[in-house]
Amino acid sequence: MPLEPNEDFAAQVLAASRAQRGVNCAGAEVAASDIRAACLAADKADPFGVRLAGARITGPLDLRAFTISVALRFQDCDFTDPVNVEGARLHDLAITTDLRKGSRNELPGLIALGAEIAHNLVLSGMVIRGETRAGGSGNRSAGVWLTGAEIGGNLLAVGTQILPATGRAIHADRMRIAGNIRIEDVRATGEIRLPAMHLAGSLGLIGVELLPQDGRALDLNEAVIGNSLFLMNAPHTLARCRLRGRIEMSHTTIHGQMLIRGADLSAPPTGRGGQFYTVESTGGRTFLLGPRLSVQGSLVMEGDTVVRGGLLMPGARLHGGVRLAGAVWNEGDLALDLKQTIVEGDLHAPGLSVEGTVRLDNARIEGPLTMEYATVAKPLDRRGVSAVGLKVAGDVQCRGLAASTPSDWSTSSVPLSTAGCAPMAPPWCSAPGPSTHRLRGAPRSKPDSPTSEGASTLAGGSSRERPTSRARPRPISPMIRSMTGPATPSSAVSPTSGSRLVRPGAKRSGTPAPASPGCRACGLMTRVPGSTWPQCSVRPATATVRKLC
């Protein structure tokens, strides 16, 4: 219904509601006090609700502590001041712009701390430029305040731009939502803060562009998501999800799956993006920090997703398995940290491109581990994959896995599927500290082979003579088993010409064991004079062969 300028505004709004229509202001200015008066008399309106379109609302719209039992909707309206519904009890609130007309309307901000909205909160198509300080926070400002709010339906923001100058985009600590959160085609220059949120449905970040100025893009610490978390490209426009900041998910619980698809994700510079109450990550440049993250479904990264930064999830519980594709680039730092993580399924990462270190120390995988044709380059401390204490219940498949060496090494890459123990130089597999590795399919030596003709060392990097034709190297199987034994200085384990081959599994004693074909792991095994333990000829500078040999 068209607005009549000479008649009472509140009476026109209520009359339109009873006719199940709204009031079209056609760009006219409406005082916020007149809208407040109409809301005070909303009990006389039809359940259709109070609807206003095309108005320029002047002055602050203060609806604090109101109880409005009908829907409140503003379509294509401009606001000169923020809308305040703090502590109000509303049936439904929608502030939207029809993007088909080619222009957007502005809203300086929304303050809804502790508000109870029975159904939906919709903020679609608007431009939210302002920022306010609310909730007793004198040093924090945000464009949208939803701290402690309760929403019985969905929170929708489609095509919205939230552009605070210095503060946060959305501040929503301890928010409770019975439906879903759908943030689609949204551009924000501040942090979306949702810690300790209780969400019964799904959280969808679809085609969003988050460009926070302080490096914090999304805070989900200690949040509970009843369904799934989606970080993906828009299905219709195919707009990629772009994040230029850090995501924090410490002790977050996701009862569904976590899906990342077709996203372009970048971490902030080193040292930026962390919260003051968050324990600093071990990696310098972190995109996702999720210690003790719990995902009941599967964790999936697929499509042409590129992550420029570290994915750090130490101590996580991933009940549905992990499937990774795309690229994770964090040169000279931790790229993927799953230390002490429990994966109750498979870890499937075929063709994954990694720059940095993959850490699987003390993790447990209940299914198979697959890294076929994956590449690992530019690691931290020259360790491409660290898996000390890793337990895998299924098969380990690493066919075609390639480790790209730093520029100071003599070769550029070593394909694990074709390289053997003997011709390896420089080494591709190291056992720092007291650990040794078993490499099935390593070359063996016959009993009468000279012990001085060993293979090149696996960890020391020094080259020795290659085996003779009687000990032909064979391709290494991808099965690698970690064993533990005491580290011995290189000066104490250097083989001599008087060394003798000993039987595999010989017990510790002062009497040398009889000769045998040699170690199943390296093919050669010697006893050093003055030592009661046999030594591995292939790796004389790194470890004592104990339980293994």
Short mmCIF file of C-alpha atoms in Angstrom, two decimals, residues 330-526:
data_model
loop_
_atom_site.label_atom_id
_atom_site.label_comp_id
_atom_site.label_asym_id
_atom_site.label_seq_id
_atom_site.Cartn_x
_atom_site.Cartn_y
_atom_site.Cartn_z
CA ASN A 330 53.54 -23.74 3.99
CA GLU A 331 57.17 -23.65 2.89
CA GLY A 332 59.72 -24.31 5.63
CA ASP A 333 57.04 -24.84 8.28
CA LEU A 334 54.40 -27.31 9.41
CA ALA A 335 51.95 -27.91 6.58
CA LEU A 336 49.80 -30.68 8.10
CA ASP A 337 50.00 -31.47 11.81
CA LEU A 338 48.06 -34.54 12.99
CA LYS A 339 50.23 -35.29 15.99
CA GLN A 340 48.46 -37.52 18.55
CA THR A 341 45.36 -37.53 16.35
CA ILE A 342 42.95 -40.48 16.32
CA VAL A 343 41.49 -41.22 12.89
CA GLU A 344 38.74 -43.82 13.19
CA GLY A 345 38.82 -44.58 9.50
CA ASP A 346 41.23 -44.15 6.63
CA LEU A 347 43.59 -41.29 5.87
CA HIS A 348 43.35 -40.92 2.12
CA ALA A 349 45.53 -38.27 0.47
CA PRO A 350 46.31 -39.35 -3.12
CA GLY A 351 47.95 -36.71 -5.28
CA LEU A 352 48.11 -34.19 -2.44
CA SER A 353 50.65 -31.41 -3.03
CA VAL A 354 52.44 -30.43 0.17
CA GLU A 355 55.07 -27.78 0.78
CA GLY A 356 56.24 -28.11 4.35
CA THR A 357 56.29 -30.94 6.86
CA VAL A 358 53.60 -33.55 7.44
CA ARG A 359 53.63 -34.59 11.09
CA LEU A 360 51.94 -37.82 12.18
CA ASP A 361 53.86 -38.46 15.40
CA ASN A 362 52.04 -40.74 17.86
CA ALA A 363 48.89 -40.67 15.75
CA ARG A 364 46.56 -43.65 15.38
CA ILE A 365 44.82 -44.54 12.13
CA GLU A 366 42.23 -47.30 12.36
CA GLY A 367 42.13 -47.85 8.61
CA PRO A 368 44.62 -47.66 5.74
CA LEU A 369 47.02 -44.79 5.09
CA THR A 370 47.21 -43.80 1.42
CA MET A 371 49.54 -41.15 0.00
CA GLU A 372 49.94 -42.43 -3.54
CA TYR A 373 51.51 -39.99 -5.99
CA ALA A 374 51.58 -37.25 -3.38
CA THR A 375 54.48 -34.79 -3.30
CA VAL A 376 56.25 -33.36 -0.27
CA ALA A 377 58.59 -30.41 -0.83
CA LYS A 378 60.40 -27.67 1.12
CA PRO A 379 59.94 -29.22 4.56
CA LEU A 380 60.83 -27.94 8.00
CA ASP A 381 64.26 -29.12 9.21
CA ARG A 382 64.57 -31.39 6.12
CA ARG A 383 61.84 -33.73 7.40
CA GLY A 384 59.14 -34.25 4.82
CA VAL A 385 57.04 -36.74 6.79
CA SER A 386 57.52 -37.31 10.52
CA ALA A 387 55.71 -40.40 11.80
CA VAL A 388 57.44 -41.42 15.01
CA GLY A 389 55.17 -43.76 16.96
CA LEU A 390 52.49 -43.83 14.25
CA LYS A 391 50.09 -46.80 14.45
CA VAL A 392 48.21 -47.85 11.33
CA ALA A 393 45.66 -50.66 11.49
CA GLY A 394 45.42 -51.04 7.72
CA ASP A 395 47.80 -50.95 4.80
CA VAL A 396 50.25 -48.14 4.08
CA GLN A 397 50.26 -47.29 0.39
CA CYS A 398 52.83 -44.76 -0.79
CA ARG A 399 53.31 -45.74 -4.42
CA GLY A 400 54.66 -42.81 -6.40
CA LEU A 401 55.18 -40.63 -3.33
CA ALA A 402 57.94 -38.12 -4.11
CA ALA A 403 60.00 -36.09 -1.67
CA SER A 404 61.48 -32.94 -3.15
CA THR A 405 64.80 -32.10 -1.52
CA PRO A 406 66.08 -28.65 -0.56
CA SER A 407 68.30 -26.75 -2.94
CA ASP A 408 71.46 -27.63 -1.03
CA TRP A 409 71.02 -31.37 -1.74
CA SER A 410 72.41 -32.99 -4.83
CA THR A 411 69.13 -34.27 -6.30
CA SER A 412 65.79 -32.65 -6.81
CA SER A 413 63.40 -35.49 -6.07
CA VAL A 414 63.36 -39.13 -5.03
CA PRO A 415 60.39 -41.30 -6.11
CA LEU A 416 59.86 -43.82 -3.34
CA SER A 417 58.28 -46.35 -5.68
CA THR A 418 61.46 -46.99 -7.67
CA ALA A 419 64.39 -46.07 -5.42
CA GLY A 420 66.31 -48.81 -3.63
CA CYS A 421 68.47 -48.73 -0.57
CA ALA A 422 71.79 -49.07 -2.31
CA PRO A 423 71.78 -46.30 -4.95
CA MET A 424 70.23 -43.69 -2.67
CA ALA A 425 72.30 -40.52 -2.33
CA PRO A 426 71.41 -38.27 -0.64
CA PRO A 427 69.15 -40.08 1.87
CA TRP A 428 65.39 -39.86 1.76
CA CYS A 429 64.54 -41.65 5.00
CA SER A 430 66.13 -40.68 8.29
CA ALA A 431 65.80 -41.95 11.83
CA PRO A 432 66.68 -39.09 14.19
CA GLY A 433 67.25 -39.94 17.80
CA PRO A 434 66.93 -43.50 19.11
CA SER A 435 64.57 -44.77 16.39
CA THR A 436 65.27 -47.12 13.51
CA HIS A 437 63.12 -47.98 10.53
CA ARG A 438 62.43 -51.28 8.86
CA LEU A 439 62.25 -51.14 5.09
CA ARG A 440 60.85 -54.33 3.63
CA GLY A 441 62.29 -55.39 0.34
CA ALA A 442 65.70 -53.86 1.05
CA PRO A 443 68.69 -55.55 -0.62
CA ARG A 444 70.14 -58.58 1.11
CA SER A 445 73.66 -59.91 1.11
CA LYS A 446 74.79 -63.51 0.99
CA PRO A 447 76.78 -64.79 3.95
CA ASP A 448 80.07 -64.65 2.08
CA SER A 449 79.59 -61.09 0.86
CA PRO A 450 82.27 -58.73 2.12
CA THR A 451 80.93 -56.67 4.97
CA SER A 452 82.85 -53.64 3.83
CA GLU A 453 80.77 -53.46 0.64
CA GLY A 454 77.70 -51.85 2.21
CA ALA A 455 75.13 -49.56 0.70
CA SER A 456 74.99 -45.80 1.03
CA THR A 457 73.88 -44.69 4.47
CA LEU A 458 70.23 -43.76 4.96
CA ALA A 459 70.61 -41.06 7.55
CA GLY A 460 74.20 -39.92 7.64
CA GLY A 461 74.36 -38.77 4.05
CA SER A 462 77.82 -40.22 3.42
CA SER A 463 78.26 -42.46 0.42
CA ARG A 464 79.76 -45.96 0.65
CA GLU A 465 80.51 -48.55 -1.99
CA ARG A 466 77.47 -50.08 -3.58
CA PRO A 467 76.65 -53.78 -3.23
CA THR A 468 78.10 -56.21 -5.67
CA SER A 469 76.02 -58.02 -8.25
CA ARG A 470 75.48 -60.81 -5.74
CA ALA A 471 73.34 -58.44 -3.65
CA ARG A 472 71.08 -56.81 -6.21
CA PRO A 473 68.95 -53.96 -4.82
CA ARG A 474 65.23 -54.35 -5.08
CA PRO A 475 62.54 -51.66 -4.96
CA ILE A 476 61.51 -50.69 -1.48
CA SER A 477 58.05 -51.66 -0.38
CA PRO A 478 56.01 -48.77 1.02
CA MET A 479 55.58 -50.60 4.31
CA ILE A 480 57.72 -48.84 6.91
CA ARG A 481 57.75 -50.00 10.50
CA SER A 482 59.31 -48.03 13.32
CA MET A 483 61.38 -49.83 15.94
CA THR A 484 63.23 -48.46 18.91
CA GLY A 485 66.85 -48.93 19.82
CA PRO A 486 69.58 -46.95 21.58
CA ALA A 487 71.50 -44.39 19.58
CA THR A 488 75.22 -45.05 19.35
CA PRO A 489 77.95 -42.56 18.40
CA SER A 490 79.38 -43.06 14.94
CA SER A 491 82.83 -43.68 16.33
CA ALA A 492 81.58 -46.74 18.21
CA VAL A 493 79.74 -48.42 15.38
CA SER A 494 82.08 -48.10 12.45
CA PRO A 495 82.55 -51.59 10.97
CA THR A 496 86.00 -53.01 10.61
CA SER A 497 87.50 -55.70 8.51
CA GLY A 498 87.38 -58.10 11.46
CA SER A 499 83.60 -57.83 11.85
CA ARG A 500 81.52 -60.98 11.54
CA LEU A 501 77.99 -61.53 10.33
CA VAL A 502 75.63 -62.55 13.11
CA ARG A 503 72.33 -64.36 13.17
CA PRO A 504 69.21 -62.15 13.05
CA GLY A 505 67.55 -61.97 16.44
CA ALA A 506 70.68 -63.01 18.32
CA LYS A 507 70.37 -62.43 22.04
CA ARG A 508 72.73 -60.20 23.91
CA SER A 509 75.72 -62.19 25.16
CA GLY A 510 79.45 -61.99 25.30
CA THR A 511 79.86 -64.82 22.75
CA PRO A 512 79.37 -63.89 19.11
CA ALA A 513 76.47 -65.64 17.42
CA PRO A 514 77.10 -67.85 14.43
CA ALA A 515 77.04 -66.35 10.97
CA SER A 516 73.76 -66.06 9.09
CA PRO A 517 72.44 -64.62 5.82
CA GLY A 518 72.10 -61.21 7.46
CA CYS A 519 69.55 -58.66 8.51
CA ARG A 520 66.14 -58.78 6.87
CA ALA A 521 65.98 -55.01 6.97
CA CYS A 522 69.29 -54.04 5.42
CA GLY A 523 70.81 -57.30 4.19
CA LEU A 524 74.09 -56.76 6.02
CA MET A 525 74.94 -56.98 9.68
CA THR A 526 78.28 -56.84 11.44
#
